[in-house]
Amino acid sequence: MRLFKSETTKTITFIVISSICLLLSLVNSINNYLHFNLSWVAIILCGLPIIKEADSKKAPIVSLTDRWATWIVVIALVSSIGTYLVTHQILRSVTILVVFCPCALVLATPTAIMAGIGNASKYGILIKGGDVVERLSKIKNIAFDKTGTLTYGKLSVVEYKSFCPEYDDETFLKILASVEAYSEHPLGKAITSYYKENNEELLDIQNFTVNPGKGITANLGEKSILVGNLKLIKDVDINLNKDIINISEEFTKKGCTVIYLSIDNKLIGYVALSDILREEAKEVISYIKSQKINPVMLTGDNKNSAQNIANIVGIDDIHPSLLPEDKMNIIKNLEDSKSPTCMIGDGVNDALALKYSSVGISMGAIGSDIAIEASDIALASDDIKNIPYLLYLSKKTMKTIKLNVTFSLALNFLAIILAMTGILNPVVGALVHNLGSVFVILNSAKLLKTRNNLALNCKTESLFTNESKGALIV
């Protein structure tokens, strides 16, 4: 019995064997190219939840290439049938069917996106979906929260004082720390930590309620307690004399944040807190501007505090004293004006803005759970100096995708034309088809080797001169 009954059977068998050999060679080549080791396995395993979510959120360009692939299939089938009807040569038609499969085109986008997401994870940047990368590459504005984002969010108590003879300074601080112990805000954590340095006992607080952007209401036994900023105090019509207003203005001019405590609608005292600007903040803003992206500051803090920080880092577009819905409305207005905006924040107050922005980035460690949930990207190390690299990587990923798509489309159409004219036979066509996929995979894999060479030149010594020290207090 003859092993091969016809030339066509020989050709098809050879194509299958060649494809298997080429696939094995491809796996070996990729293994050598990536120097694959256990550390990569660890990264992949740790990133499985993100990979699943990234797969469920296709970038728009993925859907576009999928549609193109569908049309290529139609064109190839029509070309194959048309070629046979014109030339009556079955090998030419078979060759067209061999080379038409748009594998390279289908692989062009997802391989690059997943490589980009994998690379970002090495730097503690966790991207939740493939569509995020494409949206980030088109950003026109980046909005920053101030406390915990441009600053470290590790506030310290500068001064505290009771106005009421019924409560001395220490009693006032104890009540305030007891209320703030239930808060997730950096201000509350700072006050509680300061109190616990020398004390352990806290009072039993009931009915703790957060008013986002303003402050806290609670009960201490039968007493009604209110903790918050000057805006909250004014909203509830608590009397403020000139001395209290002058004290508030004095600290806010230095860039401090002032928190007030009232009991039964009577102002008891205040605490002033300060924060330190992140060393890399100025260089991050400088890089953003160099990329023709507009930096914006959205903060609930007072104008003086915001202006001090903005002057140092170089932000011109400032929006102080904002409530969470105010931040959201500013983001919506920017988005509605067809100016895609990225929001970077860490707190509950930023959650709405993070959700409504084209891309939301949260601080993974110090950020609140709701902010992380609302964001598209989490910075595991709370390090904004990775923002420039993230922008660079998103644009590099999109360039890689465009190169992959252009190459795969050109290869498919060229191969179909050559097959129609009889220049390509089925064997060479199979090799050309698989080589296209190899090129796309290896080109995308180069993103895994991309390194963060955007070293920020942070000059910390200039931040602590007598002239600037007061400006850094937030």
Tab-separated table of C-alpha atoms in Angstrom:
chain	number	residue	atom	x	y	z
A	1	MET	CA	0.000	0.000	0.000
A	2	ARG	CA	1.398	3.370	-0.970
A	3	LEU	CA	1.981	5.832	1.912
A	4	PHE	CA	0.984	8.883	-0.138
A	5	LYS	CA	-1.751	8.494	-2.705
A	6	SER	CA	-1.342	11.907	-4.362
A	7	GLU	CA	0.792	15.034	-4.570
A	8	THR	CA	-1.874	16.969	-2.650
A	9	THR	CA	-1.694	14.533	0.282
A	10	LYS	CA	2.092	14.865	0.319
A	11	THR	CA	1.831	18.629	0.350
A	12	ILE	CA	-0.706	18.726	3.208
A	13	THR	CA	1.320	16.240	5.263
A	14	PHE	CA	4.480	18.260	4.746
A	15	ILE	CA	2.666	21.464	5.794
A	16	VAL	CA	1.459	19.838	9.045
A	17	ILE	CA	4.908	18.455	9.896
A	18	SER	CA	6.582	21.777	9.047
A	19	SER	CA	4.121	23.701	11.191
A	20	ILE	CA	4.740	21.427	14.189
A	21	CYS	CA	8.522	21.753	13.828
A	22	LEU	CA	8.254	25.511	13.441
A	23	LEU	CA	6.032	25.741	16.533
A	24	LEU	CA	8.537	23.774	18.619
A	25	SER	CA	11.322	26.009	17.313
A	26	LEU	CA	9.254	29.067	18.189
A	27	VAL	CA	8.749	27.910	21.792
A	28	ASN	CA	12.468	27.290	22.150
A	29	SER	CA	13.321	30.676	20.628
A	30	ILE	CA	10.956	32.540	22.951
A	31	ASN	CA	12.363	30.670	25.926
A	32	ASN	CA	15.901	31.735	25.000
A	33	TYR	CA	14.819	35.285	24.151
A	34	LEU	CA	13.086	35.921	27.456
A	35	HIS	CA	15.593	33.981	29.603
A	36	PHE	CA	12.513	32.495	31.219
A	37	ASN	CA	13.004	31.549	34.878
A	38	LEU	CA	11.127	31.001	38.116
A	39	SER	CA	10.830	34.710	38.832
A	40	TRP	CA	8.698	35.095	35.694
A	41	VAL	CA	6.518	32.190	36.844
A	42	ALA	CA	5.991	33.961	40.174
A	43	ILE	CA	5.014	37.191	38.426
A	44	ILE	CA	2.511	35.370	36.228
A	45	LEU	CA	0.953	33.450	39.130
A	46	CYS	CA	0.643	36.582	41.278
A	47	GLY	CA	-0.908	38.444	38.381
A	48	LEU	CA	-3.525	35.834	37.434
A	49	PRO	CA	-6.493	37.827	38.804
A	50	ILE	CA	-5.333	40.911	36.905
A	51	ILE	CA	-4.750	38.849	33.759
A	52	LYS	CA	-8.313	37.470	33.965
A	53	GLU	CA	-9.739	40.976	34.350
A	54	ALA	CA	-7.470	42.297	31.597
A	55	ASP	CA	-8.750	39.579	29.299
A	56	SER	CA	-12.363	40.498	30.070
A	57	LYS	CA	-11.736	44.178	29.298
A	58	LYS	CA	-10.614	44.249	25.684
A	59	ALA	CA	-9.004	47.411	24.413
A	60	PRO	CA	-10.959	49.074	21.577
A	61	ILE	CA	-8.096	48.350	19.211
A	62	VAL	CA	-8.490	44.618	19.944
A	63	SER	CA	-12.086	44.689	18.756
A	64	LEU	CA	-10.979	46.633	15.685
A	65	THR	CA	-8.325	44.082	14.714
A	66	ASP	CA	-10.828	41.263	15.321
A	67	ARG	CA	-13.177	42.881	12.784
A	68	TRP	CA	-10.313	43.335	10.330
A	69	ALA	CA	-9.416	39.656	10.751
A	70	THR	CA	-12.980	38.696	9.852
A	71	TRP	CA	-12.820	40.697	6.619
A	72	ILE	CA	-9.420	39.222	5.746
A	73	VAL	CA	-10.957	35.750	6.006
A	74	VAL	CA	-13.752	36.795	3.623
A	75	ILE	CA	-11.262	38.370	1.186
A	76	ALA	CA	-9.050	35.286	1.265
A	77	LEU	CA	-11.938	32.877	0.613
A	78	VAL	CA	-13.182	34.964	-2.296
A	79	SER	CA	-9.622	35.220	-3.654
A	80	SER	CA	-9.119	31.467	-3.367
A	81	ILE	CA	-12.331	30.654	-5.211
A	82	GLY	CA	-11.710	33.377	-7.800
A	83	THR	CA	-8.158	32.193	-8.429
A	84	TYR	CA	-9.303	28.630	-9.025
A	85	LEU	CA	-12.062	29.755	-11.401
A	86	VAL	CA	-9.583	31.839	-13.390
A	87	THR	CA	-6.450	29.635	-13.343
A	88	HIS	CA	-7.964	26.165	-12.651
A	89	GLN	CA	-4.897	25.475	-10.467
A	90	ILE	CA	-5.872	23.905	-7.144
A	91	LEU	CA	-2.410	24.453	-5.587
A	92	ARG	CA	-2.735	28.220	-5.920
A	93	SER	CA	-6.124	28.127	-4.215
A	94	VAL	CA	-4.772	25.873	-1.450
A	95	THR	CA	-1.794	28.191	-0.980
A	96	ILE	CA	-4.130	31.156	-0.508
A	97	LEU	CA	-6.031	29.205	2.165
A	98	VAL	CA	-2.713	28.356	3.868
A	99	VAL	CA	-1.424	31.931	4.019
A	100	PHE	CA	-4.704	33.778	4.597
A	101	CYS	CA	-5.242	32.822	8.264
A	102	PRO	CA	-4.823	36.151	10.142
A	103	CYS	CA	-3.033	34.637	13.147
A	104	ALA	CA	-0.435	37.410	13.260
A	105	LEU	CA	-3.150	40.089	13.144
A	106	VAL	CA	-5.164	38.424	15.913
A	107	LEU	CA	-2.018	38.131	18.070
A	108	ALA	CA	-0.840	41.682	17.324
A	109	THR	CA	-2.777	43.490	20.061
A	110	PRO	CA	-3.334	41.084	22.998
A	111	THR	CA	0.294	39.930	23.100
A	112	ALA	CA	1.553	43.528	23.289
A	113	ILE	CA	-1.008	44.551	25.920
A	114	MET	CA	-0.303	41.580	28.169
A	115	ALA	CA	3.453	42.133	27.808
A	116	GLY	CA	2.971	45.779	28.792
A	117	ILE	CA	0.843	44.846	31.817
A	118	GLY	CA	3.412	42.223	32.843
A	119	ASN	CA	6.249	44.729	32.581
A	120	ALA	CA	4.363	47.291	34.674
A	121	SER	CA	3.777	44.729	37.426
A	122	LYS	CA	7.546	44.390	37.893
A	123	TYR	CA	7.595	48.021	39.035
A	124	GLY	CA	4.643	47.674	41.392
A	125	ILE	CA	2.153	49.099	38.880
A	126	LEU	CA	-0.976	46.938	38.811
A	127	ILE	CA	-3.138	47.548	35.732
A	128	LYS	CA	-6.656	46.123	35.943
A	129	GLY	CA	-7.566	45.856	32.256
A	130	GLY	CA	-6.194	45.844	28.736
A	131	ASP	CA	-8.345	48.811	27.720
A	132	VAL	CA	-6.642	50.939	30.390
A	133	VAL	CA	-3.341	50.902	28.500
A	134	GLU	CA	-4.926	52.322	25.358
A	135	ARG	CA	-6.853	55.006	27.260
A	136	LEU	CA	-3.760	56.041	29.210
A	137	SER	CA	-1.806	56.599	25.999
A	138	LYS	CA	-4.367	59.244	24.939
A	139	ILE	CA	-4.480	61.253	28.185
A	140	LYS	CA	-4.458	65.072	27.892
A	141	ASN	CA	-4.749	65.992	31.597
A	142	ILE	CA	-3.528	64.436	34.838
A	143	ALA	CA	-5.358	65.538	37.984
A	144	PHE	CA	-3.602	65.084	41.333
A	145	ASP	CA	-5.056	64.988	44.790
A	146	LYS	CA	-2.710	66.745	47.217
A	147	THR	CA	-2.560	64.975	50.579
A	148	GLY	CA	-1.133	61.469	50.232
A	149	THR	CA	-0.451	61.900	46.517
A	150	LEU	CA	1.754	64.939	45.941
A	151	THR	CA	2.662	64.767	49.635
A	152	TYR	CA	3.606	61.710	51.679
A	153	GLY	CA	0.331	61.766	53.602
A	154	LYS	CA	2.278	61.225	56.838
A	155	LEU	CA	1.036	64.267	58.666
A	156	SER	CA	2.321	65.479	62.022
A	157	VAL	CA	0.645	67.628	64.654
A	158	VAL	CA	2.178	71.111	64.753
A	159	GLU	CA	-0.028	72.602	67.476
A	160	TYR	CA	-3.262	71.948	69.345
A	161	LYS	CA	-5.180	74.246	71.683
A	162	SER	CA	-8.457	74.371	73.601
A	163	PHE	CA	-10.517	77.557	73.649
A	164	CYS	CA	-12.910	76.316	76.341
A	165	PRO	CA	-12.067	76.471	80.086
A	166	GLU	CA	-14.113	73.310	80.677
A	167	TYR	CA	-11.630	71.272	78.655
A	168	ASP	CA	-7.880	71.632	79.036
A	169	ASP	CA	-5.582	70.993	76.088
A	170	GLU	CA	-4.978	67.339	76.945
A	171	THR	CA	-8.658	66.554	77.447
A	172	PHE	CA	-9.444	68.262	74.148
A	173	LEU	CA	-6.805	66.148	72.361
A	174	LYS	CA	-8.135	62.955	73.982
A	175	ILE	CA	-11.672	63.595	72.741
A	176	LEU	CA	-10.439	64.510	69.272
A	177	ALA	CA	-8.179	61.420	69.022
A	178	SER	CA	-11.036	59.170	70.212
A	179	VAL	CA	-13.242	60.399	67.387
A	180	GLU	CA	-10.503	60.288	64.732
A	181	ALA	CA	-9.585	56.731	65.738
A	182	TYR	CA	-12.518	55.573	63.579
A	183	SER	CA	-11.395	57.586	60.550
A	184	GLU	CA	-9.413	56.290	57.552
A	185	HIS	CA	-8.351	59.781	56.509
A	186	PRO	CA	-4.607	60.604	56.852
A	187	LEU	CA	-5.496	63.583	59.058
A	188	GLY	CA	-7.398	61.358	61.475
A	189	LYS	CA	-4.660	58.737	61.549
A	190	ALA	CA	-2.052	61.412	62.264
A	191	ILE	CA	-4.002	62.855	65.211
A	192	THR	CA	-4.661	59.418	66.730
A	193	SER	CA	-1.011	58.351	66.306
A	194	TYR	CA	0.195	61.565	67.911
A	195	TYR	CA	-2.059	61.039	70.922
A	196	LYS	CA	-1.061	57.375	71.340
A	197	GLU	CA	2.627	58.242	71.558
A	198	ASN	CA	2.102	59.121	75.237
A	199	ASN	CA	-1.379	57.755	75.953
A	200	GLU	CA	-3.280	54.526	75.460
A	201	GLU	CA	-6.800	55.131	76.702
A	202	LEU	CA	-9.438	56.343	74.246
A	203	LEU	CA	-13.016	57.307	74.944
A	204	ASP	CA	-16.042	55.306	73.774
A	205	ILE	CA	-17.503	57.055	70.734
A	206	GLN	CA	-20.923	56.281	69.241
A	207	ASN	CA	-22.710	57.088	65.965
A	208	PHE	CA	-19.537	57.845	64.013
A	209	THR	CA	-20.438	59.350	60.617
A	210	VAL	CA	-18.187	60.732	57.875
A	211	ASN	CA	-19.211	63.796	55.865
A	212	PRO	CA	-16.868	63.504	52.833
A	213	GLY	CA	-14.867	66.642	52.212
A	214	LYS	CA	-16.016	68.296	55.436
A	215	GLY	CA	-15.472	66.219	58.556
A	216	ILE	CA	-17.024	63.882	61.111
A	217	THR	CA	-20.047	63.782	63.389
A	218	ALA	CA	-20.271	61.485	66.416
A	219	ASN	CA	-21.599	61.167	69.958
A	220	LEU	CA	-19.795	60.960	73.283
A	221	GLY	CA	-22.501	59.812	75.635
A	222	GLU	CA	-25.208	62.472	75.392
A	223	LYS	CA	-22.873	65.006	73.813
A	224	SER	CA	-22.928	65.760	70.094
A	225	ILE	CA	-19.452	66.050	68.598
A	226	LEU	CA	-18.423	67.606	65.319
A	227	VAL	CA	-14.888	67.448	63.904
A	228	GLY	CA	-13.926	69.111	60.656
A	229	ASN	CA	-12.623	72.044	58.680
A	230	LEU	CA	-13.689	75.668	58.764
A	231	LYS	CA	-16.294	75.053	56.056
A	232	LEU	CA	-18.100	72.492	58.224
A	233	ILE	CA	-18.017	74.764	61.264
A	234	LYS	CA	-19.578	77.599	59.267
A	235	ASP	CA	-22.231	75.313	57.768
A	236	VAL	CA	-23.623	74.452	61.214
A	237	ASP	CA	-23.638	78.123	62.316
A	238	ILE	CA	-21.128	77.784	65.158
A	239	ASN	CA	-19.958	81.187	66.366
A	240	LEU	CA	-16.436	82.102	65.276
A	241	ASN	CA	-14.791	85.149	66.814
A	242	LYS	CA	-12.038	87.140	65.120
A	243	ASP	CA	-9.272	85.562	67.230
A	244	ILE	CA	-10.204	82.074	66.052
A	245	ILE	CA	-10.394	83.200	62.425
A	246	ASN	CA	-6.997	84.936	62.732
A	247	ILE	CA	-5.409	81.769	64.149
A	248	SER	CA	-6.842	79.740	61.277
A	249	GLU	CA	-5.559	82.227	58.705
A	250	GLU	CA	-2.108	82.292	60.302
A	251	PHE	CA	-1.695	78.541	59.974
A	252	THR	CA	-3.243	78.302	56.508
A	253	LYS	CA	-0.815	80.954	55.241
A	254	LYS	CA	1.966	78.585	56.292
A	255	GLY	CA	0.232	75.825	54.402
A	256	CYS	CA	-1.070	73.959	57.441
A	257	THR	CA	-4.360	72.107	57.646
A	258	VAL	CA	-6.489	73.164	60.620
A	259	ILE	CA	-9.100	70.845	62.177
A	260	TYR	CA	-11.713	72.085	64.674
A	261	LEU	CA	-13.667	70.277	67.385
A	262	SER	CA	-17.070	71.366	68.660
A	263	ILE	CA	-19.236	69.838	71.373
A	264	ASP	CA	-22.964	70.601	71.411
A	265	ASN	CA	-22.458	73.350	68.821
A	266	LYS	CA	-19.803	75.052	70.927
A	267	LEU	CA	-16.300	75.400	69.498
A	268	ILE	CA	-13.800	73.718	71.836
A	269	GLY	CA	-10.431	73.935	70.095
A	270	TYR	CA	-8.281	73.300	67.051
A	271	VAL	CA	-5.321	71.228	65.888
A	272	ALA	CA	-2.918	72.238	63.109
A	273	LEU	CA	-1.176	69.551	61.041
A	274	SER	CA	1.613	69.587	58.493
A	275	ASP	CA	2.792	67.302	55.720
A	276	ILE	CA	5.928	67.023	53.561
A	277	LEU	CA	6.010	67.218	49.787
A	278	ARG	CA	7.207	64.096	47.975
A	279	GLU	CA	10.783	64.558	46.826
A	280	GLU	CA	10.010	63.406	43.282
A	281	ALA	CA	6.817	65.462	42.830
A	282	LYS	CA	8.472	68.395	41.049
A	283	GLU	CA	10.285	66.157	38.552
A	284	VAL	CA	7.129	64.135	37.892
A	285	ILE	CA	5.178	67.300	37.048
A	286	SER	CA	8.054	68.527	34.879
A	287	TYR	CA	8.031	65.283	32.869
A	288	ILE	CA	4.248	65.413	32.471
A	289	LYS	CA	4.487	68.926	31.051
A	290	SER	CA	7.240	67.816	28.657
A	291	GLN	CA	4.778	65.277	27.230
A	292	LYS	CA	2.245	68.055	26.465
A	293	ILE	CA	-0.018	66.844	29.274
A	294	ASN	CA	-1.670	69.406	31.555
A	295	PRO	CA	-1.215	68.792	35.325
A	296	VAL	CA	-4.165	69.769	37.533
A	297	MET	CA	-4.518	69.873	41.334
A	298	LEU	CA	-7.853	68.885	42.875
A	299	THR	CA	-7.852	69.140	46.667
A	300	GLY	CA	-10.219	69.611	49.552
A	301	ASP	CA	-7.593	71.644	51.410
A	302	ASN	CA	-7.554	75.421	51.649
A	303	LYS	CA	-6.302	77.705	48.883
A	304	ASN	CA	-3.078	78.758	50.651
A	305	SER	CA	-2.056	75.163	51.321
A	306	ALA	CA	-2.784	74.169	47.724
A	307	GLN	CA	-1.053	77.236	46.284
A	308	ASN	CA	2.122	76.610	48.311
A	309	ILE	CA	2.481	73.083	46.954
A	310	ALA	CA	1.475	74.102	43.430
A	311	ASN	CA	4.123	76.839	43.332
A	312	ILE	CA	6.869	74.384	44.282
A	313	VAL	CA	5.942	71.551	41.898
A	314	GLY	CA	4.883	73.783	38.999
A	315	ILE	CA	1.136	73.207	38.724
A	316	ASP	CA	-0.779	76.191	37.348
A	317	ASP	CA	-4.299	74.750	37.244
A	318	ILE	CA	-5.421	74.624	40.905
A	319	HIS	CA	-8.840	73.823	42.375
A	320	PRO	CA	-8.837	74.068	46.223
A	321	SER	CA	-11.533	73.543	48.885
A	322	LEU	CA	-13.355	70.890	46.866
A	323	LEU	CA	-15.943	68.381	48.013
A	324	PRO	CA	-15.905	64.887	46.426
A	325	GLU	CA	-18.723	65.825	44.052
A	326	ASP	CA	-16.818	68.988	43.056
A	327	LYS	CA	-13.833	66.880	42.015
A	328	MET	CA	-16.128	64.593	40.068
A	329	ASN	CA	-17.790	67.522	38.266
A	330	ILE	CA	-14.419	68.989	37.244
A	331	ILE	CA	-13.373	65.606	35.835
A	332	LYS	CA	-16.705	65.244	34.002
A	333	ASN	CA	-16.363	68.718	32.488
A	334	LEU	CA	-12.887	67.858	31.199
A	335	GLU	CA	-14.106	64.551	29.785
A	336	ASP	CA	-17.143	66.176	28.173
A	337	SER	CA	-14.839	68.683	26.452
A	338	LYS	CA	-13.092	65.715	24.800
A	339	SER	CA	-9.999	66.148	26.942
A	340	PRO	CA	-9.284	62.668	28.402
A	341	THR	CA	-8.186	62.976	32.027
A	342	CYS	CA	-6.302	60.727	34.419
A	343	MET	CA	-7.052	61.141	38.139
A	344	ILE	CA	-4.503	60.184	40.802
A	345	GLY	CA	-5.716	59.978	44.407
A	346	ASP	CA	-5.715	57.933	47.573
A	347	GLY	CA	-8.760	58.696	49.700
A	348	VAL	CA	-12.501	58.193	49.918
A	349	ASN	CA	-12.870	61.794	48.749
A	350	ASP	CA	-11.222	60.864	45.443
A	351	ALA	CA	-13.329	57.785	44.653
A	352	LEU	CA	-15.940	59.574	42.528
A	353	ALA	CA	-13.293	61.420	40.519
A	354	LEU	CA	-11.315	58.197	40.038
A	355	LYS	CA	-14.412	56.450	38.715
A	356	TYR	CA	-15.444	59.184	36.279
A	357	SER	CA	-11.972	59.825	34.835
A	358	SER	CA	-10.713	58.082	31.696
A	359	VAL	CA	-8.035	56.438	33.846
A	360	GLY	CA	-8.044	56.349	37.653
A	361	ILE	CA	-4.798	55.691	39.531
A	362	SER	CA	-4.822	54.990	43.272
A	363	MET	CA	-2.099	54.669	45.886
A	364	GLY	CA	-2.127	50.960	46.706
A	365	ALA	CA	-0.650	50.952	50.212
A	366	ILE	CA	-1.980	54.090	51.905
A	367	GLY	CA	-5.050	54.387	49.695
A	368	SER	CA	-8.527	53.589	51.002
A	369	ASP	CA	-10.249	50.404	49.836
A	370	ILE	CA	-12.963	52.319	47.988
A	371	ALA	CA	-10.359	54.404	46.110
A	372	ILE	CA	-8.474	51.283	45.026
A	373	GLU	CA	-11.719	49.625	43.932
A	374	ALA	CA	-12.745	52.698	41.912
A	375	SER	CA	-9.375	53.008	40.140
A	376	ASP	CA	-8.037	51.325	36.993
A	377	ILE	CA	-4.414	51.239	38.148
A	378	ALA	CA	-2.941	50.801	41.630
A	379	LEU	CA	0.574	51.890	42.606
A	380	ALA	CA	1.570	49.159	45.050
A	381	SER	CA	4.543	51.155	46.346
A	382	ASP	CA	2.672	54.510	46.605
A	383	ASP	CA	5.477	55.934	44.489
A	384	ILE	CA	4.416	58.621	42.015
A	385	LYS	CA	7.870	58.618	40.428
A	386	ASN	CA	6.605	55.594	38.457
A	387	ILE	CA	3.988	57.779	36.732
A	388	PRO	CA	6.411	58.969	33.980
A	389	TYR	CA	7.401	55.368	33.234
A	390	LEU	CA	3.743	54.317	33.173
A	391	LEU	CA	2.985	57.008	30.578
A	392	TYR	CA	6.055	56.014	28.551
A	393	LEU	CA	5.144	52.309	28.707
A	394	SER	CA	1.550	52.917	27.572
A	395	LYS	CA	2.722	54.846	24.516
A	396	LYS	CA	5.411	52.291	23.742
A	397	THR	CA	2.825	49.515	23.971
A	398	MET	CA	0.549	51.297	21.506
A	399	LYS	CA	3.478	51.850	19.108
A	400	THR	CA	4.248	48.136	19.315
A	401	ILE	CA	0.619	47.291	18.547
A	402	LYS	CA	0.569	49.598	15.523
A	403	LEU	CA	3.785	48.043	14.204
A	404	ASN	CA	2.388	44.530	14.745
A	405	VAL	CA	-0.883	45.365	12.984
A	406	THR	CA	0.829	47.093	10.055
A	407	PHE	CA	3.263	44.215	9.556
A	408	SER	CA	0.622	41.488	9.837
A	409	LEU	CA	-1.784	43.215	7.412
A	410	ALA	CA	0.983	43.866	4.891
A	411	LEU	CA	2.208	40.279	5.174
A	412	ASN	CA	-1.286	38.797	4.737
A	413	PHE	CA	-2.130	40.803	1.624
A	414	LEU	CA	1.331	40.340	0.096
A	415	ALA	CA	1.185	36.593	0.703
A	416	ILE	CA	-2.300	36.346	-0.863
A	417	ILE	CA	-1.141	38.263	-3.958
A	418	LEU	CA	1.975	36.097	-4.314
A	419	ALA	CA	-0.104	32.938	-3.871
A	420	MET	CA	-2.579	34.094	-6.554
A	421	THR	CA	0.257	34.632	-9.026
A	422	GLY	CA	1.772	31.233	-8.274
A	423	ILE	CA	5.025	32.579	-6.777
A	424	LEU	CA	4.264	30.970	-3.395
A	425	ASN	CA	3.584	27.264	-3.083
A	426	PRO	CA	1.804	25.720	-0.048
A	427	VAL	CA	5.049	24.801	1.756
A	428	VAL	CA	6.609	28.263	1.492
A	429	GLY	CA	3.213	29.783	2.248
A	430	ALA	CA	3.023	27.831	5.526
A	431	LEU	CA	6.475	29.074	6.515
A	432	VAL	CA	5.589	32.680	5.672
A	433	HIS	CA	2.338	32.433	7.631
A	434	ASN	CA	4.071	31.113	10.762
A	435	LEU	CA	6.990	33.519	10.493
A	436	GLY	CA	4.490	36.386	10.685
A	437	SER	CA	3.189	35.076	13.999
A	438	VAL	CA	6.750	34.625	15.257
A	439	PHE	CA	7.607	38.229	14.431
A	440	VAL	CA	4.521	39.584	16.227
A	441	ILE	CA	5.159	37.511	19.368
A	442	LEU	CA	8.854	38.417	19.568
A	443	ASN	CA	8.162	42.087	18.881
A	444	SER	CA	5.595	42.134	21.694
A	445	ALA	CA	7.929	40.222	23.989
A	446	LYS	CA	10.418	43.084	23.715
A	447	LEU	CA	8.068	45.063	25.979
A	448	LEU	CA	8.859	42.612	28.782
A	449	LYS	CA	12.489	43.669	28.526
A	450	THR	CA	11.752	47.405	28.611
A	451	ARG	CA	13.375	49.091	31.594
A	452	ASN	CA	12.556	52.196	33.554
A	453	ASN	CA	15.432	54.445	32.547
A	454	LEU	CA	13.514	57.657	33.246
A	455	ALA	CA	15.587	58.531	36.307
A	456	LEU	CA	14.086	61.483	38.146
A	457	ASN	CA	16.633	64.015	39.326
A	458	CYS	CA	15.194	64.708	42.793
A	459	LYS	CA	17.058	67.435	44.678
A	460	THR	CA	15.994	67.061	48.254
A	461	GLU	CA	18.468	69.490	49.776
A	462	SER	CA	16.782	72.516	48.198
A	463	LEU	CA	13.467	71.577	49.772
A	464	PHE	CA	14.579	72.238	53.302
A	465	THR	CA	15.998	75.728	53.079
A	466	ASN	CA	14.556	78.407	55.326
A	467	GLU	CA	12.696	79.940	52.402
A	468	SER	CA	10.908	76.813	51.327
A	469	LYS	CA	10.443	74.937	54.591
A	470	GLY	CA	7.246	76.769	55.476
A	471	ALA	CA	5.899	76.248	51.973
A	472	LEU	CA	6.271	72.490	52.332
A	473	ILE	CA	3.992	72.368	55.336
A	474	VAL	CA	0.606	71.261	54.139
